[in-house]
Amino acid sequence: MRDLAEAAAVLFDMDGTLVDSDAAVERAWRTWAAENGVPVADVLAIMHGSPGERTVRRLLPHLDDDAVAASAARQLALEYDDLDDITPIAGAADLLALLARWEVPWAVVTSADVRLAKARLGAAGLPEPPLLITIEDVRRGKPDPEGYLRAAELLGVDPARCLVVEDSMPGIEAGRAAGAAVAALRGLPGDLRIGDLGELAQLMARARQEG
């Protein structure tokens, strides 16, 4: 994809990209750390962007597969009802409205499960995505490109014509490995660096006007 006007689909991460859930995610991991005797600093350093099982395995390498799955499920359960301060990322509603007007398909590819993804998107007042790919739909989470490749396939769009929007290095690596262009938040090194989704909406609108 040479420019934003050529984006045939937009594939979003969820946490930190479409919804501001950083505080809720951190609270859950802090509780998990206390329950498991893991230094909080070690958890906070690696929790963002990766599936819970990968994070648990890195922090507690002595656990077997069943114990890792159970521990990750416990961490996820801490997040289900912690929705009071979930808000949309700035510009999210504007960008999604533009995509709807242009009839550009979009999807959410997240390391959350279906229950948590729908709860957070709803709490943020955002529409349910046309396509939702969760950790339950893939064998490997980010930075593996499987989720983004599956989203592109189901939308019927060449991954090279997809724009991935991410806010973590595992997600950026997944988008790049899928062959997509990546717009990155948080000052991270994507193909395009954006401050928020409102800026991306403006850039995409300008590209279409000039195209």
PDB file of C-alpha atoms in Angstrom:
ATOM      1  CA  MET A   1       0.000   0.000   0.000  1.00  0.00           C
ATOM      2  CA  ARG A   2       1.675   3.199  -1.168  1.00  0.00           C
ATOM      3  CA  ASP A   3      -0.584   5.710   0.603  1.00  0.00           C
ATOM      4  CA  LEU A   4      -3.603   5.914   2.876  1.00  0.00           C
ATOM      5  CA  ALA A   5      -6.009   6.410  -0.015  1.00  0.00           C
ATOM      6  CA  GLU A   6      -5.272   2.825  -1.075  1.00  0.00           C
ATOM      7  CA  ALA A   7      -6.275   1.266   2.259  1.00  0.00           C
ATOM      8  CA  ALA A   8      -8.953  -1.309   1.420  1.00  0.00           C
ATOM      9  CA  ALA A   9      -9.475  -2.350   5.067  1.00  0.00           C
ATOM     10  CA  VAL A  10      -8.425  -1.127   8.501  1.00  0.00           C
ATOM     11  CA  LEU A  11      -7.476  -3.653  11.173  1.00  0.00           C
ATOM     12  CA  PHE A  12      -7.425  -2.328  14.724  1.00  0.00           C
ATOM     13  CA  ASP A  13      -5.916  -3.600  17.904  1.00  0.00           C
ATOM     14  CA  MET A  14      -8.329  -2.938  20.788  1.00  0.00           C
ATOM     15  CA  ASP A  15      -6.715  -2.104  24.132  1.00  0.00           C
ATOM     16  CA  GLY A  16      -4.831   1.172  23.901  1.00  0.00           C
ATOM     17  CA  THR A  17      -5.789   1.577  20.244  1.00  0.00           C
ATOM     18  CA  LEU A  18      -9.590   1.800  20.106  1.00  0.00           C
ATOM     19  CA  VAL A  19     -10.309   1.870  23.844  1.00  0.00           C
ATOM     20  CA  ASP A  20      -8.389   3.401  26.712  1.00  0.00           C
ATOM     21  CA  SER A  21      -8.198   0.438  29.064  1.00  0.00           C
ATOM     22  CA  ASP A  22      -4.646   0.873  30.343  1.00  0.00           C
ATOM     23  CA  ALA A  23      -5.680   1.450  33.961  1.00  0.00           C
ATOM     24  CA  ALA A  24      -7.954  -1.592  34.052  1.00  0.00           C
ATOM     25  CA  VAL A  25      -5.330  -3.843  32.466  1.00  0.00           C
ATOM     26  CA  GLU A  26      -2.700  -2.648  34.900  1.00  0.00           C
ATOM     27  CA  ARG A  27      -4.979  -3.157  37.914  1.00  0.00           C
ATOM     28  CA  ALA A  28      -5.626  -6.758  36.888  1.00  0.00           C
ATOM     29  CA  TRP A  29      -1.952  -7.522  36.382  1.00  0.00           C
ATOM     30  CA  ARG A  30      -1.027  -5.879  39.691  1.00  0.00           C
ATOM     31  CA  THR A  31      -3.521  -8.115  41.484  1.00  0.00           C
ATOM     32  CA  TRP A  32      -2.242 -11.159  39.596  1.00  0.00           C
ATOM     33  CA  ALA A  33       1.348 -10.247  40.502  1.00  0.00           C
ATOM     34  CA  ALA A  34       0.478 -10.003  44.189  1.00  0.00           C
ATOM     35  CA  GLU A  35      -1.310 -13.362  44.088  1.00  0.00           C
ATOM     36  CA  ASN A  36       1.665 -15.056  42.447  1.00  0.00           C
ATOM     37  CA  GLY A  37       4.541 -13.361  44.231  1.00  0.00           C
ATOM     38  CA  VAL A  38       5.852 -11.751  41.046  1.00  0.00           C
ATOM     39  CA  PRO A  39       7.450  -8.286  41.199  1.00  0.00           C
ATOM     40  CA  VAL A  40       5.016  -5.770  39.780  1.00  0.00           C
ATOM     41  CA  ALA A  41       7.757  -4.036  37.793  1.00  0.00           C
ATOM     42  CA  ASP A  42       8.523  -7.281  35.967  1.00  0.00           C
ATOM     43  CA  VAL A  43       4.862  -7.640  35.003  1.00  0.00           C
ATOM     44  CA  LEU A  44       4.353  -4.064  33.874  1.00  0.00           C
ATOM     45  CA  ALA A  45       7.440  -4.234  31.684  1.00  0.00           C
ATOM     46  CA  ILE A  46       6.035  -6.972  29.431  1.00  0.00           C
ATOM     47  CA  MET A  47       2.243  -7.054  29.856  1.00  0.00           C
ATOM     48  CA  HIS A  48       1.289  -4.757  26.982  1.00  0.00           C
ATOM     49  CA  GLY A  49       0.337  -6.193  23.607  1.00  0.00           C
ATOM     50  CA  SER A  50       0.938  -9.896  24.183  1.00  0.00           C
ATOM     51  CA  PRO A  51      -1.544 -12.652  25.050  1.00  0.00           C
ATOM     52  CA  GLY A  52      -1.878 -13.385  28.757  1.00  0.00           C
ATOM     53  CA  GLU A  53      -0.555 -16.928  28.433  1.00  0.00           C
ATOM     54  CA  ARG A  54       2.687 -15.691  26.878  1.00  0.00           C
ATOM     55  CA  THR A  55       3.136 -13.166  29.666  1.00  0.00           C
ATOM     56  CA  VAL A  56       2.420 -15.770  32.363  1.00  0.00           C
ATOM     57  CA  ARG A  57       4.838 -18.232  30.768  1.00  0.00           C
ATOM     58  CA  ARG A  58       7.626 -15.657  30.704  1.00  0.00           C
ATOM     59  CA  LEU A  59       7.078 -14.696  34.339  1.00  0.00           C
ATOM     60  CA  LEU A  60       6.424 -18.197  35.704  1.00  0.00           C
ATOM     61  CA  PRO A  61       8.453 -20.521  33.445  1.00  0.00           C
ATOM     62  CA  HIS A  62       8.165 -23.446  35.877  1.00  0.00           C
ATOM     63  CA  LEU A  63       4.415 -23.850  35.254  1.00  0.00           C
ATOM     64  CA  ASP A  64       3.133 -26.575  32.950  1.00  0.00           C
ATOM     65  CA  ASP A  65       0.730 -25.785  30.109  1.00  0.00           C
ATOM     66  CA  ASP A  66      -2.434 -26.393  32.133  1.00  0.00           C
ATOM     67  CA  ALA A  67      -1.222 -24.221  34.984  1.00  0.00           C
ATOM     68  CA  VAL A  68      -0.249 -21.439  32.573  1.00  0.00           C
ATOM     69  CA  ALA A  69      -3.706 -21.529  30.995  1.00  0.00           C
ATOM     70  CA  ALA A  70      -5.407 -21.450  34.397  1.00  0.00           C
ATOM     71  CA  SER A  71      -3.245 -18.574  35.598  1.00  0.00           C
ATOM     72  CA  ALA A  72      -3.890 -16.547  32.439  1.00  0.00           C
ATOM     73  CA  ALA A  73      -7.620 -17.221  32.761  1.00  0.00           C
ATOM     74  CA  ARG A  74      -7.524 -15.925  36.332  1.00  0.00           C
ATOM     75  CA  GLN A  75      -5.844 -12.708  35.177  1.00  0.00           C
ATOM     76  CA  LEU A  76      -8.430 -12.262  32.430  1.00  0.00           C
ATOM     77  CA  ALA A  77     -11.290 -12.832  34.863  1.00  0.00           C
ATOM     78  CA  LEU A  78     -10.040  -9.882  36.907  1.00  0.00           C
ATOM     79  CA  GLU A  79     -10.719  -7.640  33.912  1.00  0.00           C
ATOM     80  CA  TYR A  80     -14.262  -8.701  32.981  1.00  0.00           C
ATOM     81  CA  ASP A  81     -16.177  -6.413  35.310  1.00  0.00           C
ATOM     82  CA  ASP A  82     -13.588  -3.643  35.666  1.00  0.00           C
ATOM     83  CA  LEU A  83     -15.210  -1.324  33.123  1.00  0.00           C
ATOM     84  CA  ASP A  84     -15.967   1.893  34.992  1.00  0.00           C
ATOM     85  CA  ASP A  85     -13.134   3.948  33.487  1.00  0.00           C
ATOM     86  CA  ILE A  86     -13.078   2.426  30.001  1.00  0.00           C
ATOM     87  CA  THR A  87     -13.304   5.181  27.379  1.00  0.00           C
ATOM     88  CA  PRO A  88     -12.762   5.422  23.621  1.00  0.00           C
ATOM     89  CA  ILE A  89      -9.391   6.580  22.363  1.00  0.00           C
ATOM     90  CA  ALA A  90      -9.569  10.152  21.086  1.00  0.00           C
ATOM     91  CA  GLY A  91     -10.944  10.226  17.562  1.00  0.00           C
ATOM     92  CA  ALA A  92     -12.142   6.608  17.523  1.00  0.00           C
ATOM     93  CA  ALA A  93     -15.788   7.455  16.829  1.00  0.00           C
ATOM     94  CA  ASP A  94     -14.834   9.920  14.085  1.00  0.00           C
ATOM     95  CA  LEU A  95     -12.576   7.420  12.331  1.00  0.00           C
ATOM     96  CA  LEU A  96     -15.124   4.607  12.495  1.00  0.00           C
ATOM     97  CA  ALA A  97     -17.805   6.954  11.145  1.00  0.00           C
ATOM     98  CA  LEU A  98     -15.573   7.827   8.192  1.00  0.00           C
ATOM     99  CA  LEU A  99     -14.899   4.164   7.450  1.00  0.00           C
ATOM    100  CA  ALA A 100     -18.640   3.475   7.507  1.00  0.00           C
ATOM    101  CA  ARG A 101     -19.306   6.405   5.163  1.00  0.00           C
ATOM    102  CA  TRP A 102     -16.603   5.227   2.763  1.00  0.00           C
ATOM    103  CA  GLU A 103     -17.753   1.594   3.106  1.00  0.00           C
ATOM    104  CA  VAL A 104     -14.231   0.566   4.070  1.00  0.00           C
ATOM    105  CA  PRO A 105     -14.375  -2.715   6.041  1.00  0.00           C
ATOM    106  CA  TRP A 106     -12.697  -2.869   9.422  1.00  0.00           C
ATOM    107  CA  ALA A 107     -11.916  -5.443  12.065  1.00  0.00           C
ATOM    108  CA  VAL A 108     -10.599  -5.713  15.591  1.00  0.00           C
ATOM    109  CA  VAL A 109      -7.753  -8.134  16.264  1.00  0.00           C
ATOM    110  CA  THR A 110      -7.175  -8.439  20.009  1.00  0.00           C
ATOM    111  CA  SER A 111      -5.425 -10.545  22.617  1.00  0.00           C
ATOM    112  CA  ALA A 112      -8.596 -10.345  24.725  1.00  0.00           C
ATOM    113  CA  ASP A 113     -11.313 -12.977  24.519  1.00  0.00           C
ATOM    114  CA  VAL A 114     -14.774 -12.374  23.033  1.00  0.00           C
ATOM    115  CA  ARG A 115     -16.440 -11.598  26.355  1.00  0.00           C
ATOM    116  CA  LEU A 116     -13.880  -8.965  27.334  1.00  0.00           C
ATOM    117  CA  ALA A 117     -13.640  -7.444  23.846  1.00  0.00           C
ATOM    118  CA  LYS A 118     -17.401  -6.945  23.565  1.00  0.00           C
ATOM    119  CA  ALA A 119     -17.607  -5.620  27.121  1.00  0.00           C
ATOM    120  CA  ARG A 120     -14.870  -3.037  26.585  1.00  0.00           C
ATOM    121  CA  LEU A 121     -16.080  -1.869  23.189  1.00  0.00           C
ATOM    122  CA  GLY A 122     -19.575  -1.521  24.630  1.00  0.00           C
ATOM    123  CA  ALA A 123     -18.352   0.330  27.708  1.00  0.00           C
ATOM    124  CA  ALA A 124     -16.506   2.751  25.425  1.00  0.00           C
ATOM    125  CA  GLY A 125     -19.685   3.319  23.398  1.00  0.00           C
ATOM    126  CA  LEU A 126     -18.124   1.989  20.205  1.00  0.00           C
ATOM    127  CA  PRO A 127     -19.985  -0.164  17.679  1.00  0.00           C
ATOM    128  CA  GLU A 128     -19.445  -3.883  17.514  1.00  0.00           C
ATOM    129  CA  PRO A 129     -16.925  -4.455  14.737  1.00  0.00           C
ATOM    130  CA  PRO A 130     -17.962  -6.112  11.476  1.00  0.00           C
ATOM    131  CA  LEU A 131     -15.273  -8.689  12.254  1.00  0.00           C
ATOM    132  CA  LEU A 132     -13.800  -9.548  15.654  1.00  0.00           C
ATOM    133  CA  ILE A 133     -10.716 -11.767  15.916  1.00  0.00           C
ATOM    134  CA  THR A 134      -9.841 -12.668  19.506  1.00  0.00           C
ATOM    135  CA  ILE A 135      -7.302 -14.852  21.240  1.00  0.00           C
ATOM    136  CA  GLU A 136      -9.880 -17.642  20.991  1.00  0.00           C
ATOM    137  CA  ASP A 137      -9.616 -17.583  17.189  1.00  0.00           C
ATOM    138  CA  VAL A 138      -5.852 -18.032  16.818  1.00  0.00           C
ATOM    139  CA  ARG A 139      -3.253 -20.554  17.837  1.00  0.00           C
ATOM    140  CA  ARG A 140      -0.581 -17.943  18.427  1.00  0.00           C
ATOM    141  CA  GLY A 141      -1.030 -14.377  19.564  1.00  0.00           C
ATOM    142  CA  LYS A 142       0.894 -11.268  18.619  1.00  0.00           C
ATOM    143  CA  PRO A 143       3.659 -10.798  17.470  1.00  0.00           C
ATOM    144  CA  ASP A 144       2.610 -13.723  15.264  1.00  0.00           C
ATOM    145  CA  PRO A 145       0.718 -12.351  12.221  1.00  0.00           C
ATOM    146  CA  GLU A 146      -1.974 -15.059  12.305  1.00  0.00           C
ATOM    147  CA  GLY A 147      -4.729 -12.792  13.638  1.00  0.00           C
ATOM    148  CA  TYR A 148      -4.170 -10.065  11.069  1.00  0.00           C
ATOM    149  CA  LEU A 149      -3.821 -12.553   8.230  1.00  0.00           C
ATOM    150  CA  ARG A 150      -7.076 -14.220   9.234  1.00  0.00           C
ATOM    151  CA  ALA A 151      -8.865 -10.871   9.443  1.00  0.00           C
ATOM    152  CA  ALA A 152      -7.688  -9.898   5.964  1.00  0.00           C
ATOM    153  CA  GLU A 153      -8.726 -13.272   4.579  1.00  0.00           C
ATOM    154  CA  LEU A 154     -12.210 -13.103   6.098  1.00  0.00           C
ATOM    155  CA  LEU A 155     -12.682  -9.552   4.834  1.00  0.00           C
ATOM    156  CA  GLY A 156     -11.526 -10.650   1.373  1.00  0.00           C
ATOM    157  CA  VAL A 157      -8.730  -8.069   1.253  1.00  0.00           C
ATOM    158  CA  ASP A 158      -5.075  -8.550   0.334  1.00  0.00           C
ATOM    159  CA  PRO A 159      -3.034  -7.992   3.526  1.00  0.00           C
ATOM    160  CA  ALA A 160      -0.803  -5.632   1.550  1.00  0.00           C
ATOM    161  CA  ARG A 161      -3.833  -3.340   1.122  1.00  0.00           C
ATOM    162  CA  CYS A 162      -4.691  -3.373   4.841  1.00  0.00           C
ATOM    163  CA  LEU A 163      -3.797  -0.690   7.337  1.00  0.00           C
ATOM    164  CA  VAL A 164      -3.075  -2.084  10.799  1.00  0.00           C
ATOM    165  CA  VAL A 165      -3.467   0.339  13.724  1.00  0.00           C
ATOM    166  CA  GLU A 166      -1.483  -0.611  16.829  1.00  0.00           C
ATOM    167  CA  ASP A 167      -0.054   0.739  20.059  1.00  0.00           C
ATOM    168  CA  SER A 168       2.449  -1.962  21.066  1.00  0.00           C
ATOM    169  CA  MET A 169       5.598  -3.458  19.575  1.00  0.00           C
ATOM    170  CA  PRO A 170       4.173  -7.020  19.493  1.00  0.00           C
ATOM    171  CA  GLY A 171       1.216  -5.668  17.522  1.00  0.00           C
ATOM    172  CA  ILE A 172       3.392  -3.638  15.170  1.00  0.00           C
ATOM    173  CA  GLU A 173       5.545  -6.701  14.533  1.00  0.00           C
ATOM    174  CA  ALA A 174       2.412  -8.765  13.832  1.00  0.00           C
ATOM    175  CA  GLY A 175       1.100  -6.209  11.342  1.00  0.00           C
ATOM    176  CA  ARG A 176       4.397  -5.965   9.545  1.00  0.00           C
ATOM    177  CA  ALA A 177       4.792  -9.744   9.412  1.00  0.00           C
ATOM    178  CA  ALA A 178       1.333  -9.929   7.828  1.00  0.00           C
ATOM    179  CA  GLY A 179       2.554  -7.617   5.073  1.00  0.00           C
ATOM    180  CA  ALA A 180       0.326  -4.690   6.063  1.00  0.00           C
ATOM    181  CA  ALA A 181       1.176  -1.039   6.540  1.00  0.00           C
ATOM    182  CA  VAL A 182       1.126  -0.062  10.219  1.00  0.00           C
ATOM    183  CA  ALA A 183      -0.046   3.169  11.828  1.00  0.00           C
ATOM    184  CA  ALA A 184       1.438   3.354  15.324  1.00  0.00           C
ATOM    185  CA  LEU A 185       0.343   5.192  18.443  1.00  0.00           C
ATOM    186  CA  ARG A 186       2.440   6.048  21.538  1.00  0.00           C
ATOM    187  CA  GLY A 187       5.314   7.326  19.384  1.00  0.00           C
ATOM    188  CA  LEU A 188       6.206   3.790  18.326  1.00  0.00           C
ATOM    189  CA  PRO A 189       8.007   3.146  15.020  1.00  0.00           C
ATOM    190  CA  GLY A 190       5.236   2.261  12.594  1.00  0.00           C
ATOM    191  CA  ASP A 191       5.107   3.147   8.920  1.00  0.00           C
ATOM    192  CA  LEU A 192       3.017   6.090  10.087  1.00  0.00           C
ATOM    193  CA  ARG A 193       3.192   7.624  13.566  1.00  0.00           C
ATOM    194  CA  ILE A 194      -0.044   9.149  14.839  1.00  0.00           C
ATOM    195  CA  GLY A 195      -0.980  10.948  18.014  1.00  0.00           C
ATOM    196  CA  ASP A 196      -4.545   9.650  18.102  1.00  0.00           C
ATOM    197  CA  LEU A 197      -7.243   8.241  15.840  1.00  0.00           C
ATOM    198  CA  GLY A 198      -8.606  11.678  15.059  1.00  0.00           C
ATOM    199  CA  GLU A 199      -5.294  12.516  13.398  1.00  0.00           C
ATOM    200  CA  LEU A 200      -5.488   9.298  11.392  1.00  0.00           C
ATOM    201  CA  ALA A 201      -9.021  10.185  10.274  1.00  0.00           C
ATOM    202  CA  GLN A 202      -7.805  13.567   9.056  1.00  0.00           C
ATOM    203  CA  LEU A 203      -4.858  12.023   7.205  1.00  0.00           C
ATOM    204  CA  MET A 204      -7.058   9.413   5.528  1.00  0.00           C
ATOM    205  CA  ALA A 205      -9.629  12.057   4.518  1.00  0.00           C
ATOM    206  CA  ARG A 206      -6.894  14.271   3.056  1.00  0.00           C
ATOM    207  CA  ALA A 207      -5.399  11.341   1.147  1.00  0.00           C
ATOM    208  CA  ARG A 208      -8.779  10.524  -0.382  1.00  0.00           C
ATOM    209  CA  GLN A 209      -9.378  14.131  -1.377  1.00  0.00           C
ATOM    210  CA  GLU A 210      -5.964  14.327  -3.026  1.00  0.00           C
ATOM    211  CA  GLY A 211      -6.185  10.874  -4.630  1.00  0.00           C
TER     212      GLY A 211
END
